Coordinates of C-alpha atoms in Angstrom, one line a residue:
Chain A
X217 CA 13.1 3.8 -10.6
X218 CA 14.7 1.0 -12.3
X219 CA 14.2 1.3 -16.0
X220 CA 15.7 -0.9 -19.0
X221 CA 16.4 -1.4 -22.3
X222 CA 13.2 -1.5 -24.8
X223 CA 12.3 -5.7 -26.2
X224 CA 11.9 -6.5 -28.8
X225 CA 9.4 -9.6 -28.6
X226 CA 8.1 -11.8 -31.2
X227 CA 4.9 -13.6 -30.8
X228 CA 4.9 -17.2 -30.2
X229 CA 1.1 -18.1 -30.1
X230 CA -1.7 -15.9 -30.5
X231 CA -5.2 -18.2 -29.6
X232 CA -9.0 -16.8 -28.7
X233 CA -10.0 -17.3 -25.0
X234 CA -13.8 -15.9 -25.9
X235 CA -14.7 -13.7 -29.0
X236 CA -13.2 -10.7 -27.6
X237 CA -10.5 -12.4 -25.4
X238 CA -7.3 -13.7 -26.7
X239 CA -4.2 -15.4 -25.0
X240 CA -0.9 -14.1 -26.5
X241 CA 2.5 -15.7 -25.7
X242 CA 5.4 -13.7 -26.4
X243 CA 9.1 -14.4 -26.5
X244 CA 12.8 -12.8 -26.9
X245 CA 13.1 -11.9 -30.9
X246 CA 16.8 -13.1 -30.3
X247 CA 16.0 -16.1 -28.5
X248 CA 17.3 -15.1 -25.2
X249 CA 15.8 -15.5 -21.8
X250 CA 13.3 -12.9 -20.8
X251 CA 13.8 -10.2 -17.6
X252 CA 12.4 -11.6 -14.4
X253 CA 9.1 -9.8 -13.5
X254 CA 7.5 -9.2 -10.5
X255 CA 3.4 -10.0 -10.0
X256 CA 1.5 -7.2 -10.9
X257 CA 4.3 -6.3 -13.8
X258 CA 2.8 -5.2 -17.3
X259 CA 3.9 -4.4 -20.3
X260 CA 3.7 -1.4 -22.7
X261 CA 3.6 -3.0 -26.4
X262 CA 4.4 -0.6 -28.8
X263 CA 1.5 -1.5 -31.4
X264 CA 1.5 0.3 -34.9
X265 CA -1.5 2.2 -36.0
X266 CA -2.3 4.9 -38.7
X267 CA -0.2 8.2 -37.4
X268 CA 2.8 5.5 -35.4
X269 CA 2.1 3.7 -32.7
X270 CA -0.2 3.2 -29.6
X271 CA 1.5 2.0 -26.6
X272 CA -1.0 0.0 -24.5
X273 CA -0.1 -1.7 -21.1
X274 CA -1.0 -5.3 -20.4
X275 CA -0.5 -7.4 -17.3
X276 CA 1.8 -10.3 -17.7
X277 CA -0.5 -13.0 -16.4
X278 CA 2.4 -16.0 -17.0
X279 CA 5.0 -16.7 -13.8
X280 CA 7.4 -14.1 -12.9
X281 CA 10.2 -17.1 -13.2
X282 CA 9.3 -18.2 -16.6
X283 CA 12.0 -16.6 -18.9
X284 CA 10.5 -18.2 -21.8
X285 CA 7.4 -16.2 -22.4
X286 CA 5.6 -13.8 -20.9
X287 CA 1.5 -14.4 -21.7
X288 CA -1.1 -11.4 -21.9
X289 CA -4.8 -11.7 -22.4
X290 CA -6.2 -9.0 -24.1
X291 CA -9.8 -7.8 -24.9
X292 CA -11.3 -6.4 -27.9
X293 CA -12.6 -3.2 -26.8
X294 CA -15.9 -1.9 -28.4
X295 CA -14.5 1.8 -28.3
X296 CA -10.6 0.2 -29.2
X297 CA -8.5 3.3 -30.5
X298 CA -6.6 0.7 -32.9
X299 CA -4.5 -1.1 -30.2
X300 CA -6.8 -3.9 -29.1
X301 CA -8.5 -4.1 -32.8
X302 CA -4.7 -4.6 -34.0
X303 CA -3.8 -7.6 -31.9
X304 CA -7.6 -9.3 -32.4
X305 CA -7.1 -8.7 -36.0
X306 CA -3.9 -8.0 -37.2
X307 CA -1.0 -9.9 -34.6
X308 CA 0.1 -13.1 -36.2
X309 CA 2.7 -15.7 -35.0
X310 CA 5.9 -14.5 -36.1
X311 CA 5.3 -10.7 -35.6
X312 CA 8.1 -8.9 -33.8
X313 CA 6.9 -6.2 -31.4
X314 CA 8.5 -3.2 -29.5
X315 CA 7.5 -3.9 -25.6
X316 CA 9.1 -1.6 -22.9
X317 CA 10.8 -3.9 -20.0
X318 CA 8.2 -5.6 -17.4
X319 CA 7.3 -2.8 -15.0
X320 CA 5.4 -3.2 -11.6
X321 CA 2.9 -0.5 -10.6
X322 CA 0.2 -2.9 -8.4
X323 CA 2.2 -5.3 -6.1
X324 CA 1.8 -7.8 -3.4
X325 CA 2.2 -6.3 0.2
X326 CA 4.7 -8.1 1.5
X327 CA 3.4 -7.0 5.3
X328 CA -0.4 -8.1 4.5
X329 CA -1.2 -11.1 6.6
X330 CA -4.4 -12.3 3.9
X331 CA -4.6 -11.0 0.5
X332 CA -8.4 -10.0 -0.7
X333 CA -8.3 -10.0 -4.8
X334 CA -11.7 -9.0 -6.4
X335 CA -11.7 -8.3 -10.5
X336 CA -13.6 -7.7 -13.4
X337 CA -13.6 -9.4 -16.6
X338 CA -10.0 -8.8 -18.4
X339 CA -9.0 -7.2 -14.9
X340 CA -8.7 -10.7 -14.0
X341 CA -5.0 -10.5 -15.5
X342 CA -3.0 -8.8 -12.7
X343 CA -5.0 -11.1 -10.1
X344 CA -4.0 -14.2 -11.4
X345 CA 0.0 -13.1 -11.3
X346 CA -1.1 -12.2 -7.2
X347 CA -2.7 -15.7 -7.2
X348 CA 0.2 -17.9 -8.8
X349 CA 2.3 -16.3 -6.5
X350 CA 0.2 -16.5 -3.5
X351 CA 0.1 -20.3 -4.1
X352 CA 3.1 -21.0 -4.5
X353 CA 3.7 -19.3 -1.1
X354 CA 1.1 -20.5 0.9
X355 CA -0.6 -17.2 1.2
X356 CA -4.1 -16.8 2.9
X357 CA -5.9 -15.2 0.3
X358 CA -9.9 -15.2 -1.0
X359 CA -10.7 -14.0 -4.4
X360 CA -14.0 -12.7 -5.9
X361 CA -13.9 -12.4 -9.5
X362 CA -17.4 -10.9 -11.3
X363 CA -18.0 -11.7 -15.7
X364 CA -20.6 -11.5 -17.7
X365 CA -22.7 -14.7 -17.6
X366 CA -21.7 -15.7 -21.2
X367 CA -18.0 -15.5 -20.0
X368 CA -17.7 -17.3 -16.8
X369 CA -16.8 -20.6 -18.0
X370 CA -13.6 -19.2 -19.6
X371 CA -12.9 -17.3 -16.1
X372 CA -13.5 -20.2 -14.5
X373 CA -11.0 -22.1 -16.8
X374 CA -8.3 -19.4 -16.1
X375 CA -9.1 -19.7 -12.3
X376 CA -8.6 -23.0 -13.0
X377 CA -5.3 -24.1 -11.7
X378 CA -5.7 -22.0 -9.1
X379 CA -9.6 -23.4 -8.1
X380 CA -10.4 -24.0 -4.3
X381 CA -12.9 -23.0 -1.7
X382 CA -11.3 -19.6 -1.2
X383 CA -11.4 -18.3 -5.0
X384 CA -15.1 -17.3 -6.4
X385 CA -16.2 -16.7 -10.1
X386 CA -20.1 -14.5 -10.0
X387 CA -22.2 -14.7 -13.2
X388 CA -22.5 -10.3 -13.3
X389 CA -22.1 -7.9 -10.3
X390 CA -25.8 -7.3 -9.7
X391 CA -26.5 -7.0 -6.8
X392 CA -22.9 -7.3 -5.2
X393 CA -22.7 -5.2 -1.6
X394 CA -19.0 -5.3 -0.9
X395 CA -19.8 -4.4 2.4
X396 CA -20.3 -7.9 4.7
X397 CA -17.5 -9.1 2.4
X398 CA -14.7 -6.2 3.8
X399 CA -16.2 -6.2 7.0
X400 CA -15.6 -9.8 7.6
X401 CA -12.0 -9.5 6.5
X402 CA -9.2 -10.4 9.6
X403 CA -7.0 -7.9 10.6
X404 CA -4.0 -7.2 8.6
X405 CA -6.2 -8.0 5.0
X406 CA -4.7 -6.2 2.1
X407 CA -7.2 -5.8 -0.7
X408 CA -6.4 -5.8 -4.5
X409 CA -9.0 -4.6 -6.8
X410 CA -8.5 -4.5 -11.0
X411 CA -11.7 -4.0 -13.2
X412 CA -13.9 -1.6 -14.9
X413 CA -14.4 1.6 -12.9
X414 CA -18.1 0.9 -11.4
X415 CA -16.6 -2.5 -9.7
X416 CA -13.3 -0.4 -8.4
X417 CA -15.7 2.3 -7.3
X418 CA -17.8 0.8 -5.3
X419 CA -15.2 -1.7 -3.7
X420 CA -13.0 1.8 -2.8
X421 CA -16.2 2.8 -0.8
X422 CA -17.3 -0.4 0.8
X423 CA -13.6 -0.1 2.0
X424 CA -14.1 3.2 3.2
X425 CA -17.6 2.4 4.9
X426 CA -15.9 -0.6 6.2
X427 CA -13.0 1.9 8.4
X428 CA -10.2 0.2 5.9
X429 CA -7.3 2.8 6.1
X430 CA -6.6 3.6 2.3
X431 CA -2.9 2.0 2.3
X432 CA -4.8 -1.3 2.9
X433 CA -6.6 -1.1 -0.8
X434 CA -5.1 -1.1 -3.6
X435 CA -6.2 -1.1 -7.2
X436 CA -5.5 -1.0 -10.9
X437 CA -7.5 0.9 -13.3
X438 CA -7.5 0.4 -17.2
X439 CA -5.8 3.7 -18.5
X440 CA -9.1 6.1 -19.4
X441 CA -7.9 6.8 -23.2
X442 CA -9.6 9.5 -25.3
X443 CA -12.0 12.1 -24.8
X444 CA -12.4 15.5 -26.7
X445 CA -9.7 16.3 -29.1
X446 CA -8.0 19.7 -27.9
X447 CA -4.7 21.1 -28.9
X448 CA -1.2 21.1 -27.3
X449 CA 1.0 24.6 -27.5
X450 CA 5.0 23.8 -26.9
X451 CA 6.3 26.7 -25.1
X452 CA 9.8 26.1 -25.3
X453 CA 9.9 24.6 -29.0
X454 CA 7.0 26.2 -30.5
X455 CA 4.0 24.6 -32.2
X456 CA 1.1 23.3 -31.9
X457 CA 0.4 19.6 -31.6
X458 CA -3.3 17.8 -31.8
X459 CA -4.1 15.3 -29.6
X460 CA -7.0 13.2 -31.1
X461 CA -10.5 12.2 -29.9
X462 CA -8.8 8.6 -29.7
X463 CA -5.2 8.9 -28.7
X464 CA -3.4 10.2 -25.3
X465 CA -1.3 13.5 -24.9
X466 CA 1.8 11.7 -24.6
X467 CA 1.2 9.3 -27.9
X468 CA 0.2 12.4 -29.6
X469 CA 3.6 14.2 -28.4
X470 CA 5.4 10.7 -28.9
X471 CA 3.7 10.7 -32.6
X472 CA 5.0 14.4 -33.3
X473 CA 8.7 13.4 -32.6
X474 CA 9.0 15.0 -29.1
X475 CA 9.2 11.6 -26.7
X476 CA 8.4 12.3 -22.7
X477 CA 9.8 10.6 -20.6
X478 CA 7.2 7.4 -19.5
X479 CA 6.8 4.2 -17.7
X480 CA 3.6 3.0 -16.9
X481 CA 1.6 4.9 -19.2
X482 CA -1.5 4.3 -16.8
X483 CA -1.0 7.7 -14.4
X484 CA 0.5 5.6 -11.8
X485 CA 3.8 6.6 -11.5
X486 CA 4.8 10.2 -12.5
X487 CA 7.5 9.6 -14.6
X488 CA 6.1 11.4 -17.6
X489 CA 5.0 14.9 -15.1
X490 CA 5.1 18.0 -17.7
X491 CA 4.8 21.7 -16.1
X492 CA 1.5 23.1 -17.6
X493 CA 2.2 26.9 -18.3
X494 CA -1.5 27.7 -19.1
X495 CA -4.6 26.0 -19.9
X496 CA -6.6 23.6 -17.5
X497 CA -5.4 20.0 -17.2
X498 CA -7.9 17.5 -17.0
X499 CA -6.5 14.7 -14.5
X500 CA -6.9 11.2 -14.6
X501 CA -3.8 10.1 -13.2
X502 CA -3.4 9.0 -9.0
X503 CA 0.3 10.2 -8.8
X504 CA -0.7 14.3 -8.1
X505 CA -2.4 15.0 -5.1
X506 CA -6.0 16.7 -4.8
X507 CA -4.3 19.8 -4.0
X508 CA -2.0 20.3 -7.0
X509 CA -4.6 19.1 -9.5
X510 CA -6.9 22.0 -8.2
X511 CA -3.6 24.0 -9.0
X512 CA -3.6 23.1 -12.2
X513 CA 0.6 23.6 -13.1
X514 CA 1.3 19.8 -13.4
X515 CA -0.2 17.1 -15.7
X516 CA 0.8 13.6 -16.4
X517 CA 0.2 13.3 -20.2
X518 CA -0.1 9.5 -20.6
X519 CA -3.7 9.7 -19.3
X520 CA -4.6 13.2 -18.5
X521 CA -6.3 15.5 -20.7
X522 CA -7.5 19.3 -21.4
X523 CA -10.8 21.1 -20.2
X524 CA -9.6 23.7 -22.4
X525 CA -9.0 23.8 -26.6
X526 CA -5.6 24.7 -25.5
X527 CA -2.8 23.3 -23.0
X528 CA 0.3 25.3 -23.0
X529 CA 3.1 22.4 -22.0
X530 CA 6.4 23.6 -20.9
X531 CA 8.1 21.7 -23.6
Chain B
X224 CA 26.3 14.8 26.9
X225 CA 23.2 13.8 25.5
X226 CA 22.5 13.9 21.9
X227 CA 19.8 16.7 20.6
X228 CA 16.9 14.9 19.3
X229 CA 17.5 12.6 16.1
X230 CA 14.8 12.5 13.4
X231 CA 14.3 9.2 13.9
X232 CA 12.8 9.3 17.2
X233 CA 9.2 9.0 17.5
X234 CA 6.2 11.5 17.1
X235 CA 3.4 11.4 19.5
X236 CA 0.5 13.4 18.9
X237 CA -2.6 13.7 21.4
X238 CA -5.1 11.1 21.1
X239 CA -8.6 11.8 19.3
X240 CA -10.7 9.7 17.2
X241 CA -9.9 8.5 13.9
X242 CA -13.1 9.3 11.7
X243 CA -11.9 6.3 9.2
X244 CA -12.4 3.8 11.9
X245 CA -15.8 1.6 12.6
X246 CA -14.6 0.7 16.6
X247 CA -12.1 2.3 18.4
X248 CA -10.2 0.7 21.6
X249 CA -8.2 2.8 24.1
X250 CA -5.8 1.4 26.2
X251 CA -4.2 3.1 29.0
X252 CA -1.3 2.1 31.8
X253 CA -2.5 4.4 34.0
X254 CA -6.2 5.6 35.4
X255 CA -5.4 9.6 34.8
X256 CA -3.1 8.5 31.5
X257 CA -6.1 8.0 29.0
X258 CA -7.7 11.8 30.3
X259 CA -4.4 13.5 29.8
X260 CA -3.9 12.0 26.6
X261 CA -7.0 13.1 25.3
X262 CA -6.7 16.1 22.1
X263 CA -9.4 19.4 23.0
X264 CA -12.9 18.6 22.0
X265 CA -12.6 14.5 22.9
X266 CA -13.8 12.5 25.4
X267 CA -13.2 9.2 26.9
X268 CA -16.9 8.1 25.4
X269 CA -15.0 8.8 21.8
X270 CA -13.7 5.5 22.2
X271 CA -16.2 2.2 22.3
X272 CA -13.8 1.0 24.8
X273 CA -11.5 1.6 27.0
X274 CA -8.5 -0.5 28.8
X275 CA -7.0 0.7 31.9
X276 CA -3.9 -0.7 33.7
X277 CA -5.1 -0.3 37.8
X278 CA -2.1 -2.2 39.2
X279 CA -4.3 -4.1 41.5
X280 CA -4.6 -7.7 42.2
X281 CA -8.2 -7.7 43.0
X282 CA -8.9 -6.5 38.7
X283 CA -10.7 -9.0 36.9
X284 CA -11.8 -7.9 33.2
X285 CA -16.1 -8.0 32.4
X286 CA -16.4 -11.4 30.8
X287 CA -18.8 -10.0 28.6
X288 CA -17.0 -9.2 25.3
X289 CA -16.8 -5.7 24.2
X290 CA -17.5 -3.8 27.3
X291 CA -17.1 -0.2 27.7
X292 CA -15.0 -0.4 30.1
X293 CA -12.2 -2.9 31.4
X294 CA -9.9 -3.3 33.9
X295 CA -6.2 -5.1 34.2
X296 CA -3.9 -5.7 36.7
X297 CA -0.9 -5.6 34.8
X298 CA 0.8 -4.7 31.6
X299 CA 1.1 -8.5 30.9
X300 CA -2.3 -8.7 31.7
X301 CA -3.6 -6.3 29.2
X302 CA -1.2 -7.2 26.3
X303 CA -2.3 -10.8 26.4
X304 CA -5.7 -9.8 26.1
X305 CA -5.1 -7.6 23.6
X306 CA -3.5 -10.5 21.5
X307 CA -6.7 -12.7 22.2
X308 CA -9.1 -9.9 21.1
X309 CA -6.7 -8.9 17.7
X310 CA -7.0 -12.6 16.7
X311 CA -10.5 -12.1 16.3
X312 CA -10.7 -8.6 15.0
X313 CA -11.7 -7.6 11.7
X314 CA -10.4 -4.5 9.7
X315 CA -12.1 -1.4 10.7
X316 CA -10.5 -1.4 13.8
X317 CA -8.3 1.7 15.5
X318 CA -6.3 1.1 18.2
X319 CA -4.9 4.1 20.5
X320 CA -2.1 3.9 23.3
X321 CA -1.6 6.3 25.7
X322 CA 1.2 6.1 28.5
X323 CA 4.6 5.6 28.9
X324 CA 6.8 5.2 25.9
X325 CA 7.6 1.2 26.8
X326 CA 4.0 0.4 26.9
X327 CA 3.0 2.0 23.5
X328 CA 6.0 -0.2 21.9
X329 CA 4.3 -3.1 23.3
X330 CA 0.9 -3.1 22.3
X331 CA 2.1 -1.7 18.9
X332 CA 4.4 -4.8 18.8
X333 CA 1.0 -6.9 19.6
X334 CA -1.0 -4.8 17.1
X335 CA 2.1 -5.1 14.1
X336 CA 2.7 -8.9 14.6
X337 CA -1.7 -9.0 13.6
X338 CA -1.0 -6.8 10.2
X339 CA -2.3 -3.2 11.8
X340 CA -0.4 -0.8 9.7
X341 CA 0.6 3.1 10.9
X342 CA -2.6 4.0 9.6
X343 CA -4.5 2.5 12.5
X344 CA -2.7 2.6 15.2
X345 CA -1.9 5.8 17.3
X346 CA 0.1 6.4 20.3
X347 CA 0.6 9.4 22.7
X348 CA 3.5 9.0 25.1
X349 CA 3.2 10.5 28.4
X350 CA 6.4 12.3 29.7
X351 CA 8.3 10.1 31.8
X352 CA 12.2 9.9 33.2
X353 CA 12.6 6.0 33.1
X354 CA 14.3 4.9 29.7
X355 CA 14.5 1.4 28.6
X356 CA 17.9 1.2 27.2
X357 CA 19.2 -2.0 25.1
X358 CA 23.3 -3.2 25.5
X359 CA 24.9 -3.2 21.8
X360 CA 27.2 -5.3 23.7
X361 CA 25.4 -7.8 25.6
X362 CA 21.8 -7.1 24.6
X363 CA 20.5 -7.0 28.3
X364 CA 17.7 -4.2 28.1
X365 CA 17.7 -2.4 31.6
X366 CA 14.9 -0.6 32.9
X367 CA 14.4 2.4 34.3
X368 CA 17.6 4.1 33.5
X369 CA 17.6 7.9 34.4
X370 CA 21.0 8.7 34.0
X371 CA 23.9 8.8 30.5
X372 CA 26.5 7.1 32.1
X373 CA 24.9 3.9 33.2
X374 CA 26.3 0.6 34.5
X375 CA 24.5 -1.9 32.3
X376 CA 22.2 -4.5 34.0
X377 CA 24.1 -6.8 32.2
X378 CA 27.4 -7.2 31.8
X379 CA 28.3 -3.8 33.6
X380 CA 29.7 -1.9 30.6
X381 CA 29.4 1.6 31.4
X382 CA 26.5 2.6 28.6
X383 CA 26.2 6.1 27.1
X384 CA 22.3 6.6 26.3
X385 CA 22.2 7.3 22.2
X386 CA 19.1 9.2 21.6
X387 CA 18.3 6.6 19.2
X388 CA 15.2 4.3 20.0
X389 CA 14.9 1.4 18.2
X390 CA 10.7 0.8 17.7
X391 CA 11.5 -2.9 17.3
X392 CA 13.3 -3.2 20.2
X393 CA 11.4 -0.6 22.0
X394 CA 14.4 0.5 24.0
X395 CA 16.9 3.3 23.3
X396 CA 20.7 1.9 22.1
X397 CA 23.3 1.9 24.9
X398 CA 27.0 2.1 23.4
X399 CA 30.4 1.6 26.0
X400 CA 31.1 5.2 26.7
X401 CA 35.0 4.6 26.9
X402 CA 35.1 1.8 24.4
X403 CA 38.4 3.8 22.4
X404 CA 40.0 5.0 25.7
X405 CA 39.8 2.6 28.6
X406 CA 38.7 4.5 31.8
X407 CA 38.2 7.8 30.3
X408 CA 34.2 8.6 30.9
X409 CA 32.1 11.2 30.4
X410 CA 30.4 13.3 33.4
X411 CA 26.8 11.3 34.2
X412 CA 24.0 13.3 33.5
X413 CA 20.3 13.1 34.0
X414 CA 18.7 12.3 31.1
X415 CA 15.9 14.5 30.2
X416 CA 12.4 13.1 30.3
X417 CA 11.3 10.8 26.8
X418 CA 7.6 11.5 25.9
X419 CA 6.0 14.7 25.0
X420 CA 2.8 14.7 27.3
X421 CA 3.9 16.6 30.3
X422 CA 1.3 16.6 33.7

């Protein structure tokens, strides 16, 4: 897996799209052009809070070309941990910010004949990468994209640019059946789905009903952050680290001076696997398979949890 | 002498139904090949249709559209048919093959070219003798060769059979068995059968 240097990124322009959306351009602290990126690529922004930093990933919604900039829209989370608050409240034009290098975990099949996209609210941001790119090709493509009433003019703005028979903006998901939509769909359809967790369920089993074979669907999931505080024990270096109510395993660990490995920080793509020595893991992640999260002897701490007080890391 | 087995050859697996899928076409070169094919515990009614090869003038597929059963009188017959009916096909669909190894290759060639990925397609390949076998010098593909040495349909270079089949070109590759030292051949040898489903 190809991984780079750290950025460092200062902000160029920091604007509200909605109350709880904002546009933020971003640039080379030293002036420089900008890694390529690929659609789908994200960034994880290094943003400071109380006990360090919370590293949260957000899709680079700008064209993987532009060395300039790369642009992120970001929402204000009701339950934010600090990260989303900090850049709503806090990020000003000027402010240099630790990013890791533009990583792709959700791509465009190069294979797929038409390209299905359906989002949700602020999962609209790896879509419209797909969608600039898809245009620019020539690719067949439909897109369904489901916000709350009060917010469908600003989707609809975003979508913009893009705006033609094949690319839909719904006022709310009531009453959406994904089914006639997915059976409809030619042969040789790929299907990318990013939004909250009802939408992506229920897309993943219209696919299913529909007889999609699961390489065809693809999705992105928001990382699930926080859950019950429990304890990690460090078998090879000793101690005891607590991971809060609000912050991942691997921030916590990050926070306490031991750094694991990471990429995505989403529990996509198994760079930061930890042996568990005992304890039961709590998995969130789509890298292990059903039968070695029954085991129990792996976790990927950038998402993952415990069921248990204790989790005994081999670390 | 002919190669052992390479990992890159094929894996063919007894046909049954793919619970995933919503319709599920069967096509067959031969009137026994889709029975033979079959895994324990499935039928031919497993399958909402089936596609035979009869190799008889006289065939003429049911105009009405999704019939149970169909007939063609060729493989040309059946593969153009097959690229009329993908062109309208939704996903959902699996598609099985069962027969010789040169016939799977080209409906999954029909079936790749419309997007079907690994995942719905799935071939069994009947044991047969007959390799197709593609130059590396001229790039004539001859049929029917039984025999490592061969003279190649082509430009006569005497072709070794590599055990290496090429799923694009659906043929195995044929290299110049004294292309170092002029003259000096190998024995011929039969070539053992390609396939896995044996009678």
């Amino acid at each position: 897996m190809i991984q780079t240097e750290p950025l460092a990124l200062r902000v160029r322009d920091v604007a509200p799209l909605s109350p709880t959306l904002k546009r933020v351009v971003l640039e080379a602290a030293d002036g420089g052009p900008l890694p390529t990126t690929q659609p789908g690529a994200h960034l994880s922004l290094a943003l400071p809070c109380e006990h360090g930093a919370h590293h949260n990933s957000y899709s680079i919604v700008s064209g993987c070309h532009d060395r300039a900039a790369y642009e992120l829209i970001v929402r204000r989370t009701a339950t934010s941990r600090g990260g989303s608050r900090f850049i709503h409240e806090a990020l000003g034009i000027g402010r240099v910010l630790q990013s890791s290098a533009p990583n792709s975990q959700f791509s465009l099949q190069s294979r797929a004949r038409r390209h299905l996209l359906i989002g949700g609210g602020v999962g609209i941001t790896p879509l419209l990468s797909f969608l600039r790119e898809l245009r620019g090709r020539g690719g067949h493509l439909e897109m369904h994209h489901f916000a709350g009433v009060a917010e469908v003019p600003v989707f609809e703005a975003l979508l913009e640019p893009f705006a033609s028979a094949d690319v839909h903006v719904h006022a709310g998901r009531a009453g959406f059946d994904p089914l006639p939509l997915l059976e409809r769909q030619p042969l040789g359809t790929h299907l990318y789905c990013c939004g909250p967790a009802v939408l992506m369920n229920i897309v993943q089993q219209g696919a299913i009903a529909a007889g999609w074979p699961p390489t065809s669907v693809h999705s992105e999931s928001f990382a699930a952050a926080g859950g019950d505080p429990f304890v990690v024990r460090l078998a090879r270096t000793g101690g005891e680290i607590a991971v809060g109510e609000h912050e991942s395993m691997l921030e916590a660990l990050e926070n306490a001076g031991l750094p694991v490995p990471s990429l995505c920080r989403g529990g996509a793509c198994g760079e930061c696997l930890t042996a568990v020595l005992e304890g039961a893991p709590d998995h969130r992640d789509h890298v292990l398979s059903d039968g070695e999260k029954a085991e129990g002897r792996l976790v990927m701490p950038c998402v993952s949890r415990a069921k248990t007080p204790f989790l005994t890391l081999d670390l | 002498m002919p190669e052992p087995t390479i990992k890159s050859r094929p894996v063919y697996a007894r046909l049954s139904r793919d619970p995933g899928g919503r319709r599920h076409l069967l096509v067959a070169d031969a009137p026994d090949a889709a029975l033979r094919g079959l895994a324990s515990e499935t039928t031919i009614d497993d399958f909402d249709e089936r596609w035979t090869i009869v190799s008889n003038s006289r065939a003429i597929p049911s105009p009405e559209a999704g019939a149970a059963e169909q007939s063609f009188r060729s493989v040309q017959h059946l593969l153009l048919a097959l690229h009329r009916r993908l062109a309208e096909e939704r996903m959902g669909l699996r598609l099985y093959a069962v027969g010789a190894e040169p016939f799977l290759w080209s409906v999954h060639a029909v079936a790749d070219d419309f997007g079907m990925s690994r995942r719905e397609i799935h071939l069994c390949a009947a044991a047969v003798a007959a390799r197709r076998v593609f130059c590396n010098h001229c790039r004539t593909i001859s049929e029917g060769v039984t025999r490592t040495i061969f003279a190649c349909h082509g430009c006569k270079a005497p072709l070794l059979v590599r055990d290496h089949f090429s799923r694009r070109l659906n043929a195995f590759a044929g290299v110049q068995a004294d292309a170092e030292a002029p003259g000096d051949l190998p024995d011929i040898e039969d070539l053992p059968e390609t396939g896995d489903l044996h009678a």
